[in-house]
Coordinates of C-alpha atoms in Angstrom, one line a residue:
Chain A
M1 CA -0.3 -24.0 -8.4
K2 CA 1.7 -21.2 -7.9
V3 CA 1.5 -17.8 -9.7
Y4 CA 2.9 -15.1 -9.3
M5 CA 0.6 -11.9 -10.8
D6 CA 2.6 -9.4 -8.2
N7 CA 5.3 -8.6 -11.0
G8 CA 4.6 -4.5 -10.0
A9 CA 6.6 -5.6 -6.8
T10 CA 9.7 -7.5 -8.6
T11 CA 10.1 -9.9 -11.0
R12 CA 12.0 -13.5 -11.8
V13 CA 15.5 -12.8 -13.3
L14 CA 16.0 -14.8 -16.5
P15 CA 17.7 -17.5 -16.6
E16 CA 19.9 -15.7 -19.5
V17 CA 20.5 -12.8 -17.2
A18 CA 21.7 -15.1 -14.1
K19 CA 23.4 -16.9 -16.3
A20 CA 25.6 -13.3 -18.0
M21 CA 26.2 -12.5 -13.9
L22 CA 28.0 -15.1 -12.9
P23 CA 31.5 -14.7 -13.9
Y24 CA 31.5 -11.6 -13.0
M25 CA 31.1 -12.7 -8.9
T26 CA 33.0 -15.9 -9.7
E27 CA 35.6 -15.1 -12.0
K28 CA 35.3 -11.4 -13.2
Y29 CA 35.4 -10.1 -10.5
G30 CA 37.8 -7.0 -10.5
N31 CA 36.9 -3.4 -9.1
A32 CA 36.3 -1.3 -12.4
S33 CA 38.4 1.1 -11.6
S34 CA 41.8 -1.2 -10.3
L35 CA 44.5 -0.5 -13.1
H36 CA 45.3 -4.1 -13.0
Y37 CA 44.1 -5.9 -15.9
M38 CA 40.9 -7.4 -14.3
G39 CA 40.1 -4.2 -13.2
L40 CA 40.0 -3.5 -16.9
E41 CA 37.9 -6.3 -17.6
A42 CA 35.5 -5.0 -15.3
E43 CA 35.7 -1.3 -16.4
E44 CA 35.3 -3.1 -20.3
I45 CA 32.0 -4.5 -19.2
L46 CA 30.5 -1.9 -17.8
D47 CA 31.4 0.2 -20.4
A48 CA 29.9 -1.9 -22.2
S49 CA 26.8 -2.9 -20.3
R50 CA 26.7 1.5 -19.7
R51 CA 25.9 1.0 -23.9
T52 CA 23.4 -1.7 -24.0
V53 CA 20.8 0.1 -21.6
A54 CA 21.7 3.9 -22.9
K55 CA 21.1 2.7 -26.5
C56 CA 17.6 1.1 -24.7
I57 CA 16.4 4.8 -24.0
N58 CA 18.0 6.2 -27.0
A59 CA 20.4 8.1 -24.1
E60 CA 24.9 8.5 -24.4
P61 CA 26.3 6.2 -23.1
E62 CA 28.0 8.6 -20.5
E63 CA 24.6 9.7 -19.9
I64 CA 23.9 6.7 -17.6
I65 CA 24.1 6.3 -14.1
F66 CA 24.2 3.8 -12.1
T67 CA 23.4 4.0 -8.5
G68 CA 22.5 0.6 -5.7
C69 CA 18.1 1.6 -6.8
A70 CA 15.2 3.6 -8.4
T71 CA 15.1 5.1 -5.4
E72 CA 18.6 5.9 -5.1
A73 CA 18.3 7.3 -8.8
N74 CA 14.9 9.4 -8.3
N75 CA 16.7 11.0 -4.7
L76 CA 19.2 12.3 -7.4
A77 CA 17.9 13.5 -9.5
I78 CA 14.9 15.0 -7.3
V79 CA 17.5 16.5 -4.4
G80 CA 20.2 16.7 -7.0
A81 CA 18.4 19.0 -9.2
C82 CA 17.7 20.9 -6.1
E83 CA 20.8 21.1 -4.9
A84 CA 22.5 22.8 -8.0
L85 CA 19.7 24.8 -9.2
G86 CA 17.7 25.6 -6.6
E87 CA 20.3 27.8 -4.8
G88 CA 20.5 30.0 -7.9
A89 CA 18.7 33.8 -8.5
K90 CA 15.9 31.1 -10.9
G91 CA 14.1 29.9 -8.0
K92 CA 12.3 26.9 -5.7
R93 CA 9.7 25.6 -7.1
I94 CA 8.8 21.9 -8.0
I95 CA 6.3 20.2 -9.5
T96 CA 5.1 16.9 -9.0
T97 CA 2.1 14.6 -8.9
K98 CA -0.9 13.1 -6.2
I99 CA 0.6 9.6 -8.3
E100 CA 3.6 9.1 -7.6
H101 CA 6.0 6.4 -6.1
A102 CA 6.9 6.7 -2.5
S103 CA 10.5 7.0 -4.2
V104 CA 9.6 10.5 -5.4
G105 CA 6.5 11.9 -4.1
N106 CA 8.6 11.7 -0.4
V107 CA 11.0 13.3 -1.6
F108 CA 9.2 15.9 -2.6
K109 CA 7.9 16.6 0.8
R110 CA 11.7 16.9 2.2
M111 CA 12.5 19.2 -0.6
A112 CA 8.5 21.3 1.0
E113 CA 10.5 20.7 5.1
K114 CA 13.9 22.7 3.3
G115 CA 11.7 25.6 2.3
F116 CA 10.7 23.9 -1.5
E117 CA 7.6 25.2 -3.1
V118 CA 6.0 22.0 -3.9
V119 CA 3.2 21.7 -6.1
F120 CA 0.8 17.9 -6.2
L121 CA -0.8 17.7 -9.3
D122 CA -4.2 16.5 -9.2
V123 CA -5.7 13.5 -12.4
D124 CA -7.9 13.1 -13.8
S125 CA -9.9 9.8 -12.4
E126 CA -8.1 7.7 -14.4
G127 CA -5.1 8.7 -13.7
F128 CA -3.8 11.0 -15.6
V129 CA -2.6 14.9 -15.7
S130 CA -2.6 16.5 -18.8
A131 CA 0.6 18.7 -19.9
E132 CA -1.9 21.8 -19.9
Q133 CA -2.0 21.6 -16.4
V134 CA 1.8 21.1 -16.1
A135 CA 2.0 23.8 -18.3
R136 CA 0.0 26.0 -16.2
A137 CA 2.0 25.2 -12.5
I138 CA 5.0 26.6 -14.5
D139 CA 5.7 29.6 -13.3
D140 CA 9.2 31.7 -13.7
K141 CA 10.8 30.0 -10.7
T142 CA 9.8 27.1 -11.6
V143 CA 13.3 24.7 -11.7
L144 CA 12.0 20.7 -11.7
V145 CA 8.5 18.9 -12.8
S146 CA 8.6 15.1 -12.4
V147 CA 6.3 13.1 -13.9
I148 CA 5.8 9.3 -12.8
H149 CA 5.8 7.7 -17.2
A150 CA 3.9 5.1 -15.7
N151 CA 2.0 4.7 -12.3
H152 CA 2.9 1.2 -11.0
E153 CA -0.6 0.5 -8.7
I154 CA -3.3 1.9 -11.5
G155 CA -1.5 1.3 -14.8
T156 CA -2.1 5.0 -16.1
I157 CA 0.7 5.9 -19.3
Q158 CA 1.5 9.4 -18.9
D159 CA 1.8 11.8 -22.0
I160 CA 5.5 11.8 -21.1
G161 CA 6.2 13.3 -24.8
A162 CA 3.7 16.6 -24.6
I163 CA 5.2 17.2 -21.0
G164 CA 9.2 16.9 -22.1
K165 CA 7.9 19.7 -25.0
V166 CA 6.1 21.7 -22.6
C167 CA 9.1 21.7 -20.0
R168 CA 12.2 21.9 -22.9
A169 CA 9.8 25.5 -23.5
K170 CA 9.8 26.6 -20.3
G171 CA 13.5 25.7 -20.0
V172 CA 13.1 23.3 -16.7
L173 CA 14.4 20.3 -16.1
F174 CA 11.8 17.1 -16.5
H175 CA 12.7 14.0 -14.8
T176 CA 10.0 10.8 -15.4
D177 CA 10.4 8.1 -13.1
A178 CA 9.8 5.1 -15.6
C179 CA 10.8 2.1 -13.8
Q180 CA 7.1 0.4 -14.3
S181 CA 7.0 1.4 -17.7
F182 CA 10.8 0.1 -19.3
T183 CA 10.7 -2.2 -21.8
K184 CA 6.9 -1.8 -21.6
V185 CA 6.7 1.3 -23.3
P186 CA 9.3 2.7 -26.6
I187 CA 11.0 5.4 -24.3
D188 CA 13.3 8.0 -25.9
V189 CA 14.9 10.3 -24.2
K190 CA 15.9 12.9 -27.1
R191 CA 12.6 12.6 -29.3
Q192 CA 10.6 13.4 -26.1
N193 CA 12.6 15.5 -24.2
V194 CA 13.4 14.1 -21.0
D195 CA 16.4 15.7 -18.6
L196 CA 16.0 12.9 -16.4
L197 CA 14.8 9.3 -16.4
T198 CA 15.2 6.9 -13.9
L199 CA 15.1 3.2 -14.6
N200 CA 15.6 0.3 -12.7
A201 CA 16.9 -3.8 -13.6
H202 CA 14.4 -5.8 -11.5
K203 CA 11.8 -4.9 -12.2
I204 CA 12.2 -5.4 -15.9
H205 CA 13.1 -9.7 -15.3
G206 CA 17.0 -8.2 -14.3
P207 CA 18.5 -8.4 -10.0
K208 CA 17.8 -6.2 -7.4
G209 CA 20.3 -3.8 -6.4
V210 CA 21.2 -2.2 -9.5
G211 CA 18.9 1.5 -11.5
A212 CA 19.9 4.6 -12.8
L213 CA 20.0 7.3 -13.8
F214 CA 19.5 9.5 -17.1
V215 CA 21.1 12.8 -16.9
R216 CA 20.8 14.4 -19.7
R217 CA 24.4 16.4 -21.3
G218 CA 25.5 19.0 -19.7
I219 CA 22.9 19.2 -17.1
R220 CA 24.9 19.9 -13.3
L221 CA 23.2 17.7 -10.2
G222 CA 24.6 18.1 -6.8
K223 CA 25.3 14.4 -5.6
Q224 CA 23.9 12.5 -2.9
I225 CA 26.9 10.3 -2.1
Y226 CA 30.8 11.8 -1.2
G227 CA 33.7 9.4 -2.5
G228 CA 35.4 7.7 -4.5
P229 CA 34.9 10.2 -8.4
Q230 CA 33.3 6.5 -9.8
E231 CA 30.0 7.1 -12.2
G232 CA 31.4 10.5 -13.5
N233 CA 32.1 11.3 -10.5
L234 CA 28.1 12.3 -9.6
R235 CA 27.7 8.7 -7.4
A236 CA 30.7 7.4 -5.0
G237 CA 30.9 3.9 -4.1
T238 CA 32.3 0.3 -6.2
E239 CA 30.2 0.0 -9.5
N240 CA 27.7 -3.7 -8.8
V241 CA 29.3 -4.4 -11.5
P242 CA 27.3 -8.3 -12.1
G243 CA 23.9 -6.5 -11.2
I244 CA 25.2 -3.7 -13.6
V245 CA 25.5 -6.7 -16.9
G246 CA 21.9 -8.3 -15.6
F247 CA 20.7 -4.9 -15.7
A248 CA 22.1 -4.3 -19.8
K249 CA 21.4 -8.2 -20.8
A250 CA 17.7 -7.7 -18.8
A251 CA 17.0 -4.0 -20.8
E252 CA 18.7 -5.8 -23.8
I253 CA 15.7 -8.8 -24.2
G254 CA 13.1 -6.3 -23.1
V255 CA 13.7 -3.4 -24.8
R256 CA 14.3 -6.7 -28.0
D257 CA 10.9 -8.6 -27.7
M258 CA 8.8 -5.4 -26.3
K259 CA 6.6 -6.0 -29.8
K260 CA 6.3 -9.6 -28.8
E261 CA 5.4 -9.3 -25.3
V262 CA 3.5 -6.3 -24.8
P263 CA 1.0 -7.8 -26.9
R264 CA 0.9 -11.0 -25.4
M265 CA 1.0 -9.6 -21.8
A266 CA -2.1 -6.9 -22.8
R267 CA -4.4 -9.6 -24.4
L268 CA -3.8 -12.3 -21.2
R269 CA -4.2 -9.1 -19.0
D270 CA -7.5 -8.4 -20.6
A271 CA -9.2 -11.7 -20.6
L272 CA -8.3 -11.9 -17.3
V273 CA -10.2 -8.3 -16.7
A274 CA -13.0 -9.5 -18.1
E275 CA -13.6 -13.1 -16.1
L276 CA -12.9 -10.8 -13.1
L277 CA -15.7 -8.0 -14.0
K278 CA -18.0 -10.5 -14.3
I279 CA -18.0 -11.1 -10.5
P280 CA -20.5 -8.7 -9.1
N281 CA -19.6 -5.4 -7.3
T282 CA -16.5 -5.0 -9.3
R283 CA -15.0 -1.9 -11.7
M284 CA -11.7 -1.6 -12.7
N285 CA -9.7 1.0 -11.5
G286 CA -7.1 3.2 -13.9
P287 CA -7.8 3.3 -17.5
V288 CA -10.6 1.5 -18.9
G289 CA -12.4 1.5 -22.5
K290 CA -11.1 4.2 -25.2
N291 CA -8.1 5.0 -22.4
L292 CA -7.1 0.8 -22.3
G293 CA -4.2 2.0 -24.3
R294 CA -3.0 4.1 -22.1
R295 CA -2.2 1.2 -19.9
L296 CA 0.1 -1.0 -18.8
C297 CA 0.0 -3.7 -20.7
N298 CA 0.3 -6.0 -17.7
N299 CA -1.6 -4.0 -15.1
A300 CA -5.2 -5.2 -14.1
N301 CA -6.2 -3.3 -10.4
I302 CA -9.5 -4.3 -9.4
T303 CA -12.0 -3.2 -6.3
F304 CA -14.5 -5.8 -5.2
D305 CA -16.8 -4.1 -2.7
F306 CA -17.3 -5.1 0.6
I307 CA -14.3 -7.0 1.0
E308 CA -11.1 -5.3 2.2
G309 CA -8.0 -6.1 0.0
E310 CA -5.8 -7.7 2.5
A311 CA -7.7 -10.6 3.6
L312 CA -8.2 -11.9 -0.3
L313 CA -4.8 -11.0 -0.3
M314 CA -3.9 -13.4 1.8
R315 CA -6.8 -16.5 0.9
L316 CA -5.3 -16.0 -2.2
S317 CA -1.8 -16.2 -1.0
V318 CA -3.2 -19.9 0.6
K319 CA -3.9 -21.0 -2.8
G320 CA 0.0 -19.9 -4.3
I321 CA -1.3 -16.5 -6.1
C322 CA 0.4 -13.5 -5.0
V323 CA -1.0 -10.6 -6.2
S324 CA -1.0 -6.7 -4.1
T325 CA -3.1 -4.6 -1.9
G326 CA -3.7 -0.5 -2.4
S327 CA -4.1 -0.7 1.7
A328 CA -1.5 -1.0 4.0
C329 CA -2.4 -2.0 8.0
S330 CA -1.0 0.2 9.9
S331 CA -3.0 0.3 13.6
K332 CA -6.7 0.7 13.7
S333 CA -7.1 2.2 9.8
L334 CA -6.3 1.0 7.2
Q335 CA -4.4 3.4 5.2
P336 CA -5.8 3.7 2.0
S337 CA -3.1 3.8 -1.1
H338 CA -2.6 7.7 -1.5
V339 CA -3.2 6.4 -5.9
L340 CA -6.9 5.2 -5.6
K341 CA -7.3 7.9 -3.3
A342 CA -6.1 10.4 -6.0
I343 CA -8.6 9.3 -8.3
G344 CA -11.2 9.4 -6.1
L345 CA -12.1 6.7 -4.7
E346 CA -13.6 5.8 -1.5
H347 CA -12.1 4.9 1.6
E348 CA -13.8 1.7 1.4
Q349 CA -13.4 1.1 -2.7
A350 CA -9.1 1.8 -1.9
H351 CA -9.4 -0.6 0.9
G352 CA -11.1 -3.4 -1.0
S353 CA -8.6 -3.4 -4.3
I354 CA -6.8 -5.8 -5.6
R355 CA -3.3 -5.0 -8.0
F356 CA -2.9 -8.5 -10.6
S357 CA 0.7 -7.5 -12.8
L358 CA 1.8 -9.6 -14.8
S359 CA 4.4 -10.9 -16.5
K360 CA 5.3 -12.6 -19.8
F361 CA 5.9 -15.4 -17.9
N362 CA 2.6 -16.0 -16.9
N363 CA 0.1 -18.3 -19.2
E364 CA -3.6 -18.7 -20.2
K365 CA -3.8 -21.7 -17.7
E366 CA -2.5 -19.4 -14.4
A367 CA -5.3 -16.5 -16.0
R368 CA -8.1 -18.9 -15.0
Y369 CA -7.1 -20.7 -12.1
V370 CA -6.5 -17.4 -10.6
V371 CA -10.2 -16.4 -12.0
A372 CA -12.0 -19.1 -9.5
A373 CA -9.9 -18.8 -7.1
V374 CA -10.7 -15.1 -7.2
R375 CA -14.2 -15.5 -7.2
K376 CA -14.4 -18.5 -4.8
E377 CA -12.5 -16.6 -1.9
V378 CA -14.5 -13.4 -2.6
E379 CA -17.6 -15.0 -2.4
E380 CA -16.6 -16.5 0.9
L381 CA -15.3 -13.3 2.1
R382 CA -18.5 -11.2 0.8
K383 CA -20.4 -13.9 3.0
M384 CA -19.3 -13.3 6.5
S385 CA -18.8 -9.4 5.3
A386 CA -19.8 -7.3 8.7
F387 CA -20.3 -4.1 5.6
R388 CA -22.0 -1.4 7.3
P389 CA -23.0 1.8 5.0
G390 CA -20.7 4.7 5.4
K391 CA -21.6 8.0 4.7
S392 CA -22.0 6.5 1.0
K393 CA -25.5 5.6 0.5
S394 CA -25.8 4.0 -2.8
Y395 CA -23.6 1.7 -1.7
Y396 CA -25.5 0.5 0.9
E397 CA -28.0 -0.4 -1.7
E398 CA -25.7 -1.8 -3.8
R399 CA -25.3 -4.3 -1.5
K400 CA -28.5 -4.8 -0.8
E401 CA -29.1 -5.6 -4.1
V402 CA -26.3 -8.2 -4.7
L403 CA -26.4 -10.3 -0.6
G404 CA -29.9 -9.9 -1.2
E405 CA -30.5 -8.2 2.3
Chain B
M1 CA 5.7 -5.6 4.9
A2 CA 5.3 -9.2 5.0
L3 CA 3.2 -10.3 7.8
K4 CA 4.4 -13.8 9.5
Y5 CA 1.1 -14.7 10.9
T6 CA 0.4 -17.7 13.2
K7 CA -0.3 -21.1 12.1
K8 CA -3.8 -20.7 14.7
V9 CA -4.0 -17.3 13.1
L10 CA -4.5 -18.8 9.8
E11 CA -6.5 -21.6 10.6
Y12 CA -9.2 -19.3 12.1
F13 CA -9.1 -16.7 8.8
L14 CA -9.6 -19.6 6.7
H15 CA -12.2 -22.0 8.6
P16 CA -13.3 -19.4 10.8
K17 CA -15.9 -20.4 13.7
N18 CA -19.2 -19.5 14.2
M19 CA -19.2 -17.2 11.6
G20 CA -22.8 -16.0 10.7
E21 CA -25.3 -14.2 11.8
I22 CA -28.2 -15.5 14.9
E23 CA -31.6 -15.0 13.6
G24 CA -33.8 -13.6 16.5
A25 CA -30.6 -13.0 18.2
D26 CA -31.0 -12.1 21.7
A27 CA -28.5 -8.8 21.5
E28 CA -26.1 -7.5 19.2
A29 CA -23.7 -5.0 18.1
T30 CA -21.3 -3.5 14.9
E31 CA -18.6 -1.5 15.8
G32 CA -15.6 -0.8 13.2
S33 CA -16.1 1.6 10.6
P34 CA -16.1 0.8 6.8
A35 CA -13.5 3.8 6.2
C36 CA -11.2 2.4 8.5
G37 CA -11.2 -0.9 6.7
D38 CA -12.5 -2.8 10.2
M39 CA -15.8 -3.6 11.5
V40 CA -16.8 -6.7 13.4
S41 CA -20.7 -7.2 14.0
V42 CA -21.0 -10.1 17.7
Y43 CA -25.1 -11.9 17.5
L44 CA -25.8 -13.6 21.2
K45 CA -28.2 -15.8 22.2
V46 CA -28.8 -15.8 25.9
N47 CA -29.9 -17.7 28.4
P48 CA -32.8 -15.6 30.7
K49 CA -32.5 -17.8 33.5
T50 CA -29.3 -18.2 33.6
H51 CA -27.3 -15.6 31.5
V52 CA -25.0 -18.3 29.5
I53 CA -24.4 -17.1 26.4
E54 CA -25.8 -20.2 24.3
D55 CA -24.5 -19.7 21.3
I56 CA -22.6 -16.5 19.6
K57 CA -21.9 -15.7 15.7
F58 CA -19.7 -13.1 14.5
K59 CA -19.5 -11.2 11.0
S60 CA -16.1 -9.6 9.7
Y61 CA -15.0 -6.9 6.8
G62 CA -11.4 -6.6 7.7
C63 CA -8.1 -8.5 7.2
A64 CA -6.9 -11.6 8.0
S65 CA -5.7 -10.9 11.7
N66 CA -9.7 -9.2 12.1
I67 CA -11.5 -12.2 11.2
A68 CA -9.5 -14.3 13.2
T69 CA -9.9 -12.8 16.4
A70 CA -13.2 -12.2 16.2
S71 CA -13.8 -16.0 15.6
I72 CA -12.2 -16.4 18.5
I73 CA -13.1 -13.9 20.8
T74 CA -17.0 -16.2 20.0
E75 CA -15.1 -19.8 20.9
M76 CA -14.3 -17.8 24.1
A77 CA -17.5 -16.3 25.1
K78 CA -19.9 -19.4 24.2
G79 CA -20.6 -21.0 27.3
K80 CA -19.4 -18.0 29.4
K81 CA -21.7 -16.3 32.0
L82 CA -22.3 -12.9 30.6
E83 CA -20.4 -11.3 33.7
E84 CA -17.2 -13.9 32.9
A85 CA -17.6 -13.4 29.6
K86 CA -17.4 -9.3 30.0
K87 CA -14.0 -10.2 32.2
I88 CA -12.6 -11.3 28.8
E89 CA -9.8 -8.6 27.8
W90 CA -8.2 -6.5 25.5
N91 CA -5.5 -9.4 24.3
A92 CA -7.2 -11.9 24.7
A93 CA -7.8 -12.9 21.6
A94 CA -4.3 -12.2 20.5
D95 CA -3.0 -13.8 23.2
E96 CA -5.5 -17.0 22.0
L97 CA -4.3 -17.6 18.4
G98 CA -0.7 -17.1 19.4
G99 CA 0.3 -14.1 19.1
L100 CA -0.8 -11.1 16.7
P101 CA 1.9 -9.2 14.4
S102 CA 2.2 -5.8 16.0
V103 CA 0.5 -3.5 13.4
K104 CA -2.7 -6.3 13.8
M105 CA -3.0 -5.9 17.5
H106 CA -5.9 -3.2 17.2
C107 CA -8.2 -6.6 15.8
S108 CA -7.5 -7.7 18.8
V109 CA -9.1 -4.5 20.7
L110 CA -12.1 -4.2 17.9
A111 CA -13.2 -8.0 18.5
A112 CA -13.2 -8.0 22.4
K113 CA -14.4 -4.3 22.3
T114 CA -17.5 -5.4 20.0
L115 CA -18.4 -8.8 22.0
M116 CA -18.4 -5.7 25.6
A117 CA -20.9 -4.0 23.1
A118 CA -23.1 -7.3 22.1
I119 CA -23.3 -7.8 26.1
R120 CA -24.0 -4.4 27.2
D121 CA -27.0 -4.1 24.3
Y122 CA -28.2 -7.3 25.8
E123 CA -27.8 -6.4 29.2
Q124 CA -29.3 -3.3 28.5
K125 CA -32.8 -5.2 26.6
H126 CA -33.1 -7.0 29.7
G127 CA -33.3 -4.7 32.1
L128 CA -29.7 -6.0 33.6
A129 CA -27.6 -2.4 33.2
K130 CA -26.6 -1.7 36.8
A131 CA -28.9 1.6 38.0
G132 CA -26.0 3.6 38.2
A133 CA -24.6 2.5 34.4
E134 CA -25.6 6.4 33.2
G135 CA -22.7 7.3 36.5
E136 CA -20.1 4.2 34.9
T137 CA -19.7 6.3 31.4
E138 CA -19.8 10.1 32.9
L139 CA -16.9 11.6 31.9
T140 CA -13.8 11.4 34.1
S141 CA -9.6 11.6 33.1
E142 CA -10.4 7.9 34.5
N143 CA -12.6 6.9 32.1
V144 CA -10.7 8.6 29.1
M145 CA -7.4 6.7 29.9
N146 CA -9.5 3.3 30.7
E147 CA -10.5 4.0 26.5
L148 CA -6.8 5.2 26.1
M149 CA -6.2 1.4 27.3
G150 CA -7.4 0.3 24.2
V151 CA -5.2 2.3 21.9
I152 CA -2.7 -0.1 20.9
N153 CA 1.3 1.7 19.3
P154 CA 1.9 -0.5 16.3
D155 CA 5.2 0.0 15.8
I156 CA 5.2 -2.5 19.4
G157 CA 1.6 -3.6 19.3
I158 CA 0.9 -2.8 23.2
N159 CA -1.5 -0.5 24.3
I160 CA -0.5 3.4 24.8
V161 CA -1.9 3.5 28.1
R162 CA 0.7 0.0 29.9
L163 CA 4.2 2.7 27.7
K164 CA 3.5 5.7 29.0
M165 CA 2.8 7.7 26.7
V166 CA -0.1 9.1 27.8
K167 CA 1.4 12.5 29.3
N168 CA -1.9 14.0 30.3
V169 CA -5.9 14.5 30.6
E170 CA -7.6 16.8 31.0
V171 CA -11.3 16.6 30.9
D172 CA -13.9 19.9 31.2
G173 CA -17.5 17.3 31.9
K174 CA -19.7 20.5 31.3
A175 CA -18.1 21.3 28.3
G176 CA -18.1 17.7 27.1
A177 CA -13.8 18.9 25.9
V178 CA -11.4 16.5 26.0
K179 CA -7.9 17.0 25.6
V180 CA -5.2 14.5 25.7
E181 CA -1.5 15.2 25.5
I182 CA 1.1 12.0 23.9
S183 CA 4.4 11.0 23.8
L184 CA 6.0 9.0 21.2
G185 CA 8.4 8.4 22.9
N186 CA 10.6 6.0 20.1
T187 CA 7.5 5.6 18.3
D188 CA 8.3 5.4 14.9
E189 CA 7.5 8.6 13.3
M190 CA 5.3 6.8 10.5
F191 CA 3.3 6.0 12.6
T192 CA 2.0 9.5 14.4
E193 CA -0.7 10.0 12.8
N194 CA -2.5 6.9 13.1
I195 CA -1.6 7.1 17.3
K196 CA -3.7 10.6 17.2
E197 CA -6.3 9.2 14.7
E198 CA -6.7 6.7 17.3
V199 CA -6.5 8.7 19.9
E200 CA -9.0 10.7 19.0
E201 CA -11.5 8.3 17.2
H202 CA -11.8 6.1 21.0
V203 CA -12.4 9.8 22.7
K204 CA -15.0 10.4 20.5
A205 CA -16.5 7.6 20.9
L206 CA -17.0 8.1 24.9
K207 CA -20.3 10.0 25.9
G208 CA -20.8 12.7 27.0
V209 CA -18.1 13.5 24.6
K210 CA -18.6 16.7 22.3
K211 CA -14.7 17.9 21.3
V212 CA -11.1 15.9 21.6
E213 CA -7.9 18.3 21.4
V214 CA -5.3 15.8 21.6
S215 CA -1.2 16.5 21.1
V216 CA 2.1 14.5 20.3
S217 CA 5.3 15.3 21.2
K218 CA 8.6 13.4 20.9

């Protein structure tokens, strides 16, 4: 049985999306900058797609800048804002969190090298950052705040409305990376006072290689890619027309079906989690209990003590199951995810973590198959585990209880 | 990054041989640490007359290649005399498995290291360690270099000594202070911290070392 539960990484392209894209590769393949009728054809569908995407987040069409991916959109937002504002009289302080995606976190680190004063805000044990924290961190030299809308690893949904309000009141630009939340959490850039917002297609059953940045009207950004005058003269390069068509189609379907699909995914996720947590010495990372409603409907992140995530992942992979882990083995040691570290997990707890990210294509039969496979493989790996206590004694005691050693 | 494992690695990972513990083992050793997410234990049963490893088992906390390398090294050592088993090299487990991805070569080192530690444990318990055993672990730059042969550049999968990345080693035997200069060359900078940390950890594990200073340059 094949079960894909790695939708936080990427998703299956919907057949309707692929179908909508095809003519723009094989028949209507004009360049939107060309003056002839085929160029016009391309430009028209590009405009229509822009209107569709804009509508999904209550933006104006001209506020949508299509990019090659979300990473590019994040770079454009942050570097672009720093270049446009940082050189001015106001100052060079920029604020983000400790749980951003690499395409934001590493850009902030780069800006620190370039002389910006960078603040990485702490998060609580479930990954939340509060609007008050943001307000306290903003001083009169601050020019930009960037907070991920929904976290890619642990699914924490931030109150971007409250953060946006703070930023707007203090006259600071507010950017949010909404790649994981788009089509799962309602977004209204006007009501939520968002200035810059990143979207992409391949996390919402659209194609890879296309993203977008919402840039509120009147905001000036430094351009990052030089060339032609495409995308409001902010992002040079021939528009990826088929990709953008697919993006718009996926966004339209995603937002249209949100009310129906989100609760369905949440129910399936909850059923999956309830069964997985019956395995001894497991815990869910990220929002739980009363805060479960502030967690992405399709995300579960679970630590299985005494075993290492990659081993479990590989064993599940052999059984046809695709998931991801919070650890990446790079040399001698595993580098635990910065997100799991930020919410206070010990290294060994982070190493044993697995992310299950669902889509609307998953069903109960698949969930049952996954639970059975995880239970069996966790048991086997624990049997062979050479895990010995590190510094945490309670951890050892736990192991004693479970494995009767 | 997707990991390409050989069929043999997957076979040993999914169906590891010699997995478990030996009750009343003659010797055992555990290397690695939970924080690194990488631990191996090896248990030995040795014939007291012939010094042949009659039984050997392992346990592993780690990734797929950690489990596979630990398993295969026990197969390689089984039936060998201790002196022969000691000749198993750092990269032997990886070679036997048909190769490992570069970032996983360190697993082979950990497997071999744990086997050696278990053999040493047997030798010490049974008075086989040479009289000059203490002398062997005396802190010299040569010993440091030997230890650094166990540090794998995860970008390339070859040890840093062979790659001529160790530019200088200074040892102050009395103070237990070691200074190591590493030159990164063309190594991807994403691995800088890892290499530095691993050099520190390896040198710290040497007897008599109290202070390690690692400097890294391009």
